PDB file of C-alpha atoms in Angstrom:
ATOM      1  CA  UNK A 991     124.883 145.487 -73.471  1.00  0.00           C
ATOM      2  CA  UNK A 992     122.807 147.955 -71.475  1.00  0.00           C
ATOM      3  CA  UNK A 993     123.869 151.571 -71.890  1.00  0.00           C
ATOM      4  CA  UNK A 994     121.940 153.068 -69.007  1.00  0.00           C
ATOM      5  CA  UNK A 995     123.047 155.251 -66.123  1.00  0.00           C
ATOM      6  CA  UNK A 996     121.494 157.228 -63.310  1.00  0.00           C
ATOM      7  CA  UNK A 997     122.671 159.768 -60.786  1.00  0.00           C
ATOM      8  CA  UNK A 998     121.481 161.547 -57.683  1.00  0.00           C
ATOM      9  CA  UNK A 999     123.147 164.885 -56.936  1.00  0.00           C
ATOM     10  CA  UNK A1000     122.378 166.978 -53.860  1.00  0.00           C
ATOM     11  CA  UNK A1001     123.828 170.415 -53.144  1.00  0.00           C
ATOM     12  CA  UNK A1002     122.667 173.363 -51.060  1.00  0.00           C
ATOM     13  CA  UNK A1003     121.084 174.750 -54.238  1.00  0.00           C
ATOM     14  CA  UNK A1004     119.583 171.747 -56.023  1.00  0.00           C
ATOM     15  CA  UNK A1005     118.515 168.140 -55.620  1.00  0.00           C
ATOM     16  CA  UNK A1006     118.512 166.199 -58.858  1.00  0.00           C
ATOM     17  CA  UNK A1007     117.742 162.610 -59.740  1.00  0.00           C
ATOM     18  CA  UNK A1008     118.361 161.772 -63.384  1.00  0.00           C
ATOM     19  CA  UNK A1009     118.397 158.573 -65.427  1.00  0.00           C
ATOM     20  CA  UNK A1010     119.429 158.161 -69.055  1.00  0.00           C
ATOM     21  CA  UNK A1011     119.204 155.318 -71.561  1.00  0.00           C
ATOM     22  CA  UNK A1012     121.182 155.805 -74.772  1.00  0.00           C
ATOM     23  CA  UNK A1013     119.311 153.026 -76.564  1.00  0.00           C
ATOM     24  CA  UNK A1014     115.833 154.168 -75.631  1.00  0.00           C
ATOM     25  CA  UNK A1015     112.580 154.908 -77.419  1.00  0.00           C
ATOM     26  CA  UNK A1016     112.483 158.679 -77.080  1.00  0.00           C
ATOM     27  CA  UNK A1017     110.431 158.788 -73.891  1.00  0.00           C
ATOM     28  CA  UNK A1018     110.839 161.301 -71.101  1.00  0.00           C
ATOM     29  CA  UNK A1019     109.473 161.977 -67.638  1.00  0.00           C
ATOM     30  CA  UNK A1020     110.546 165.448 -66.609  1.00  0.00           C
ATOM     31  CA  UNK A1021     110.020 167.584 -63.536  1.00  0.00           C
ATOM     32  CA  UNK A1022     112.678 170.295 -63.697  1.00  0.00           C
ATOM     33  CA  UNK A1023     110.951 173.327 -62.235  1.00  0.00           C
ATOM     34  CA  UNK A1024     112.172 175.236 -65.318  1.00  0.00           C
ATOM     35  CA  UNK A1025     109.401 175.022 -67.947  1.00  0.00           C
ATOM     36  CA  UNK A1026     111.435 176.031 -70.999  1.00  0.00           C
ATOM     37  CA  UNK A1027     114.249 173.621 -70.085  1.00  0.00           C
ATOM     38  CA  UNK A1028     111.655 170.873 -69.610  1.00  0.00           C
ATOM     39  CA  UNK A1029     110.440 171.559 -73.156  1.00  0.00           C
ATOM     40  CA  UNK A1030     113.999 171.396 -74.546  1.00  0.00           C
ATOM     41  CA  UNK A1031     114.840 168.158 -72.687  1.00  0.00           C
ATOM     42  CA  UNK A1032     111.598 166.565 -73.871  1.00  0.00           C
ATOM     43  CA  UNK A1033     112.425 167.187 -77.522  1.00  0.00           C
ATOM     44  CA  UNK A1034     116.076 166.240 -76.893  1.00  0.00           C
ATOM     45  CA  UNK A1035     114.938 162.796 -75.712  1.00  0.00           C
ATOM     46  CA  UNK A1036     112.427 162.432 -78.553  1.00  0.00           C
ATOM     47  CA  UNK A1037     114.787 163.367 -81.369  1.00  0.00           C
ATOM     48  CA  UNK A1038     117.752 161.402 -79.970  1.00  0.00           C
ATOM     49  CA  UNK A1039     115.702 158.269 -79.227  1.00  0.00           C
ATOM     50  CA  UNK A1040     116.944 158.509 -75.638  1.00  0.00           C
ATOM     51  CA  UNK A1041     114.947 157.671 -72.527  1.00  0.00           C
ATOM     52  CA  UNK A1042     115.366 160.447 -69.983  1.00  0.00           C
ATOM     53  CA  UNK A1043     113.951 160.927 -66.508  1.00  0.00           C
ATOM     54  CA  UNK A1044     114.652 164.067 -64.501  1.00  0.00           C
ATOM     55  CA  UNK A1045     113.352 165.002 -61.073  1.00  0.00           C
ATOM     56  CA  UNK A1046     114.837 168.325 -60.014  1.00  0.00           C
ATOM     57  CA  UNK A1047     114.172 170.645 -57.103  1.00  0.00           C
ATOM     58  CA  UNK A1048     116.208 173.804 -57.163  1.00  0.00           C
ATOM     59  CA  UNK A1049     116.299 177.366 -55.914  1.00  0.00           C
ATOM     60  CA  UNK A1050     114.242 178.664 -58.828  1.00  0.00           C
ATOM     61  CA  UNK A1051     112.930 181.404 -56.534  1.00  0.00           C
ATOM     62  CA  UNK A1052     116.406 182.922 -57.050  1.00  0.00           C
ATOM     63  CA  UNK A1053     116.564 182.132 -60.780  1.00  0.00           C
ATOM     64  CA  UNK A1054     116.923 179.115 -63.093  1.00  0.00           C
ATOM     65  CA  UNK A1055     120.721 179.157 -63.208  1.00  0.00           C
ATOM     66  CA  UNK A1056     121.625 176.512 -60.611  1.00  0.00           C
ATOM     67  CA  UNK A1057     118.953 174.049 -61.726  1.00  0.00           C
ATOM     68  CA  UNK A1058     119.839 174.382 -65.420  1.00  0.00           C
ATOM     69  CA  UNK A1059     123.565 174.124 -64.756  1.00  0.00           C
ATOM     70  CA  UNK A1060     123.242 171.125 -62.442  1.00  0.00           C
ATOM     71  CA  UNK A1061     120.980 169.226 -64.837  1.00  0.00           C
ATOM     72  CA  UNK A1062     123.666 169.778 -67.501  1.00  0.00           C
ATOM     73  CA  UNK A1063     126.287 168.412 -65.101  1.00  0.00           C
ATOM     74  CA  UNK A1064     124.190 165.346 -64.297  1.00  0.00           C
ATOM     75  CA  UNK A1065     123.301 164.638 -67.923  1.00  0.00           C
ATOM     76  CA  UNK A1066     126.968 164.832 -68.905  1.00  0.00           C
ATOM     77  CA  UNK A1067     127.991 162.457 -66.125  1.00  0.00           C
ATOM     78  CA  UNK A1068     125.361 159.836 -66.957  1.00  0.00           C
ATOM     79  CA  UNK A1069     126.151 160.052 -70.677  1.00  0.00           C
ATOM     80  CA  UNK A1070     129.827 159.397 -69.962  1.00  0.00           C
ATOM     81  CA  UNK A1071     129.016 156.496 -67.646  1.00  0.00           C
ATOM     82  CA  UNK A1072     126.426 154.959 -69.978  1.00  0.00           C
ATOM     83  CA  UNK A1073     128.965 154.958 -72.837  1.00  0.00           C
ATOM     84  CA  UNK A1074     131.271 152.743 -70.779  1.00  0.00           C
ATOM     85  CA  UNK A1075     134.415 151.754 -72.689  1.00  0.00           C
ATOM     86  CA  UNK A1076     133.007 153.250 -75.944  1.00  0.00           C
ATOM     87  CA  UNK A1077     133.808 150.083 -77.875  1.00  0.00           C
ATOM     88  CA  UNK A1078     132.300 150.133 -81.358  1.00  0.00           C
ATOM     89  CA  UNK A1079     130.746 153.603 -81.219  1.00  0.00           C
ATOM     90  CA  UNK A1080     130.843 155.893 -84.229  1.00  0.00           C
ATOM     91  CA  UNK A1081     132.345 158.612 -81.972  1.00  0.00           C
ATOM     92  CA  UNK A1082     131.460 161.535 -84.260  1.00  0.00           C
ATOM     93  CA  UNK A1083     128.056 162.998 -84.963  1.00  0.00           C
ATOM     94  CA  UNK A1084     126.869 165.905 -87.091  1.00  0.00           C
ATOM     95  CA  UNK A1085     123.337 167.228 -87.522  1.00  0.00           C
ATOM     96  CA  UNK A1086     121.674 170.186 -89.197  1.00  0.00           C
ATOM     97  CA  UNK A1087     118.184 171.002 -87.977  1.00  0.00           C
ATOM     98  CA  UNK A1088     115.910 173.726 -89.348  1.00  0.00           C
ATOM     99  CA  UNK A1089     113.204 175.283 -87.192  1.00  0.00           C
ATOM    100  CA  UNK A1090     111.178 177.611 -89.363  1.00  0.00           C
ATOM    101  CA  UNK A1091     113.565 180.502 -90.185  1.00  0.00           C
ATOM    102  CA  UNK A1092     116.404 179.186 -87.996  1.00  0.00           C
ATOM    103  CA  UNK A1093     119.096 176.664 -88.925  1.00  0.00           C
ATOM    104  CA  UNK A1094     121.349 175.090 -86.304  1.00  0.00           C
ATOM    105  CA  UNK A1095     124.226 172.664 -86.685  1.00  0.00           C
ATOM    106  CA  UNK A1096     125.720 170.586 -83.884  1.00  0.00           C
ATOM    107  CA  UNK A1097     128.887 168.513 -84.264  1.00  0.00           C
ATOM    108  CA  UNK A1098     130.131 166.219 -81.485  1.00  0.00           C
ATOM    109  CA  UNK A1099     133.210 164.122 -80.858  1.00  0.00           C
ATOM    110  CA  UNK A1100     133.055 161.726 -77.906  1.00  0.00           C
ATOM    111  CA  UNK A1101     136.785 162.163 -77.560  1.00  0.00           C
ATOM    112  CA  UNK A1102     137.347 162.382 -73.793  1.00  0.00           C
ATOM    113  CA  UNK A1103     138.526 165.964 -74.451  1.00  0.00           C
ATOM    114  CA  UNK A1104     135.954 168.490 -73.232  1.00  0.00           C
ATOM    115  CA  UNK A1105     135.457 171.609 -75.313  1.00  0.00           C
ATOM    116  CA  UNK A1106     132.481 173.788 -76.212  1.00  0.00           C
ATOM    117  CA  UNK A1107     132.521 176.007 -79.277  1.00  0.00           C
ATOM    118  CA  UNK A1108     129.318 178.070 -79.207  1.00  0.00           C
ATOM    119  CA  UNK A1109     128.697 180.247 -82.247  1.00  0.00           C
ATOM    120  CA  UNK A1110     125.155 181.445 -81.800  1.00  0.00           C
ATOM    121  CA  UNK A1111     123.606 184.859 -81.491  1.00  0.00           C
ATOM    122  CA  UNK A1112     120.435 184.716 -79.421  1.00  0.00           C
ATOM    123  CA  UNK A1113     118.389 187.833 -80.226  1.00  0.00           C
ATOM    124  CA  UNK A1114     116.419 187.867 -76.941  1.00  0.00           C
ATOM    125  CA  UNK A1115     117.765 187.630 -73.399  1.00  0.00           C
ATOM    126  CA  UNK A1116     114.664 185.732 -72.280  1.00  0.00           C
ATOM    127  CA  UNK A1117     112.239 183.165 -73.653  1.00  0.00           C
ATOM    128  CA  UNK A1118     109.297 183.381 -71.307  1.00  0.00           C
ATOM    129  CA  UNK A1119     110.959 183.448 -67.880  1.00  0.00           C
ATOM    130  CA  UNK A1120     114.062 181.562 -69.065  1.00  0.00           C
ATOM    131  CA  UNK A1121     117.370 183.439 -69.328  1.00  0.00           C
ATOM    132  CA  UNK A1122     118.762 182.498 -72.735  1.00  0.00           C
ATOM    133  CA  UNK A1123     122.387 182.817 -71.549  1.00  0.00           C
ATOM    134  CA  UNK A1124     121.704 179.568 -69.667  1.00  0.00           C
ATOM    135  CA  UNK A1125     121.775 177.653 -72.970  1.00  0.00           C
ATOM    136  CA  UNK A1126     125.542 178.193 -73.080  1.00  0.00           C
ATOM    137  CA  UNK A1127     125.858 177.296 -69.395  1.00  0.00           C
ATOM    138  CA  UNK A1128     123.934 174.032 -69.880  1.00  0.00           C
ATOM    139  CA  UNK A1129     125.896 173.010 -72.979  1.00  0.00           C
ATOM    140  CA  UNK A1130     129.284 173.848 -71.432  1.00  0.00           C
ATOM    141  CA  UNK A1131     128.582 171.746 -68.340  1.00  0.00           C
ATOM    142  CA  UNK A1132     127.252 168.917 -70.516  1.00  0.00           C
ATOM    143  CA  UNK A1133     130.397 168.935 -72.679  1.00  0.00           C
ATOM    144  CA  UNK A1134     132.682 169.196 -69.660  1.00  0.00           C
ATOM    145  CA  UNK A1135     131.137 166.325 -67.712  1.00  0.00           C
ATOM    146  CA  UNK A1136     130.599 164.063 -70.732  1.00  0.00           C
ATOM    147  CA  UNK A1137     134.182 164.895 -71.774  1.00  0.00           C
ATOM    148  CA  UNK A1138     133.236 165.587 -75.359  1.00  0.00           C
ATOM    149  CA  UNK A1139     133.940 168.149 -78.042  1.00  0.00           C
ATOM    150  CA  UNK A1140     130.702 170.005 -78.707  1.00  0.00           C
ATOM    151  CA  UNK A1141     130.436 172.537 -81.521  1.00  0.00           C
ATOM    152  CA  UNK A1142     127.232 174.535 -81.882  1.00  0.00           C
ATOM    153  CA  UNK A1143     126.821 176.732 -84.946  1.00  0.00           C
ATOM    154  CA  UNK A1144     123.669 178.698 -85.659  1.00  0.00           C
ATOM    155  CA  UNK A1145     123.817 179.605 -89.327  1.00  0.00           C
ATOM    156  CA  UNK A1146     120.883 182.007 -89.115  1.00  0.00           C
ATOM    157  CA  UNK A1147     117.652 182.695 -87.294  1.00  0.00           C
ATOM    158  CA  UNK A1148     115.540 185.502 -85.873  1.00  0.00           C
ATOM    159  CA  UNK A1149     113.264 183.902 -83.306  1.00  0.00           C
ATOM    160  CA  UNK A1150     115.149 182.954 -80.143  1.00  0.00           C
ATOM    161  CA  UNK A1151     112.794 180.114 -79.247  1.00  0.00           C
ATOM    162  CA  UNK A1152     113.232 178.618 -82.708  1.00  0.00           C
ATOM    163  CA  UNK A1153     117.029 178.954 -82.542  1.00  0.00           C
ATOM    164  CA  UNK A1154     117.317 177.219 -79.156  1.00  0.00           C
ATOM    165  CA  UNK A1155     114.890 174.492 -80.178  1.00  0.00           C
ATOM    166  CA  UNK A1156     116.918 173.822 -83.324  1.00  0.00           C
ATOM    167  CA  UNK A1157     120.086 173.600 -81.191  1.00  0.00           C
ATOM    168  CA  UNK A1158     118.606 171.004 -78.829  1.00  0.00           C
ATOM    169  CA  UNK A1159     117.161 168.932 -81.667  1.00  0.00           C
ATOM    170  CA  UNK A1160     120.483 169.009 -83.531  1.00  0.00           C
ATOM    171  CA  UNK A1161     122.302 168.081 -80.314  1.00  0.00           C
ATOM    172  CA  UNK A1162     120.032 165.071 -79.918  1.00  0.00           C
ATOM    173  CA  UNK A1163     120.525 163.873 -83.474  1.00  0.00           C
ATOM    174  CA  UNK A1164     124.303 164.405 -83.405  1.00  0.00           C
ATOM    175  CA  UNK A1165     124.615 162.483 -80.126  1.00  0.00           C
ATOM    176  CA  UNK A1166     122.379 159.714 -81.459  1.00  0.00           C
ATOM    177  CA  UNK A1167     124.752 159.322 -84.416  1.00  0.00           C
ATOM    178  CA  UNK A1168     127.933 159.506 -82.310  1.00  0.00           C
ATOM    179  CA  UNK A1169     126.714 156.924 -79.764  1.00  0.00           C
ATOM    180  CA  UNK A1170     125.532 154.440 -82.407  1.00  0.00           C
ATOM    181  CA  UNK A1171     127.324 151.102 -82.387  1.00  0.00           C
ATOM    182  CA  UNK A1172     128.855 150.339 -85.790  1.00  0.00           C
ATOM    183  CA  UNK A1173     129.583 146.600 -86.190  1.00  0.00           C
ATOM    184  CA  UNK A1174     132.458 147.405 -88.568  1.00  0.00           C
ATOM    185  CA  UNK A1175     134.397 149.159 -85.799  1.00  0.00           C
ATOM    186  CA  UNK A1176     136.715 146.910 -83.832  1.00  0.00           C
ATOM    187  CA  UNK A1177     137.611 148.337 -80.449  1.00  0.00           C
ATOM    188  CA  UNK A1178     137.404 152.112 -80.260  1.00  0.00           C
ATOM    189  CA  UNK A1179     137.608 154.489 -83.244  1.00  0.00           C
ATOM    190  CA  UNK A1180     140.966 156.015 -82.390  1.00  0.00           C
ATOM    191  CA  UNK A1181     144.531 155.349 -83.506  1.00  0.00           C
ATOM    192  CA  UNK A1182     145.511 155.891 -79.855  1.00  0.00           C
ATOM    193  CA  UNK A1183     143.648 152.720 -78.935  1.00  0.00           C
ATOM    194  CA  UNK A1184     141.555 154.528 -76.336  1.00  0.00           C
ATOM    195  CA  UNK A1185     139.075 157.359 -75.946  1.00  0.00           C
TER     196      UNK A1185
END
């Protein structure tokens, strides 16, 4: 069973082509126009063992908001589509990731009920040219479009780059766990009989 999906999304603000393979090898080809986001998506693919390709052209002369948000939308949509009927998946994932002085935890439930709980204080408003408030925007759109519960808890940290990097790595590892096929699971892991 191939768990691969791709999307092309064109608006007046962005043009995005994105492909995603859940059962990949951790490879990425990324042209986002947002350097810090490119860095985060690269390590997301690597640590989740996902294959990810993103070609994005956006109005970054305004700021990085539309491009970051729309990549989150597209990634959520392809994740949902690639999961298909969700038969046999573990459904839940939980990961703690340290990054030097920072410790982030991400917990996911591929429940078909979108929710983001974001408990993270980001000390700086920018990392390089990237507005750090866009981390929340990206994760909310990802959770909404993938229709998953996504809980992000930063236990501690001082360096904003380290905190965000720990979040993306923990997200990758939690999603890798939640999307794993468990041969013991018959159907979907829900007493409702559907996700």
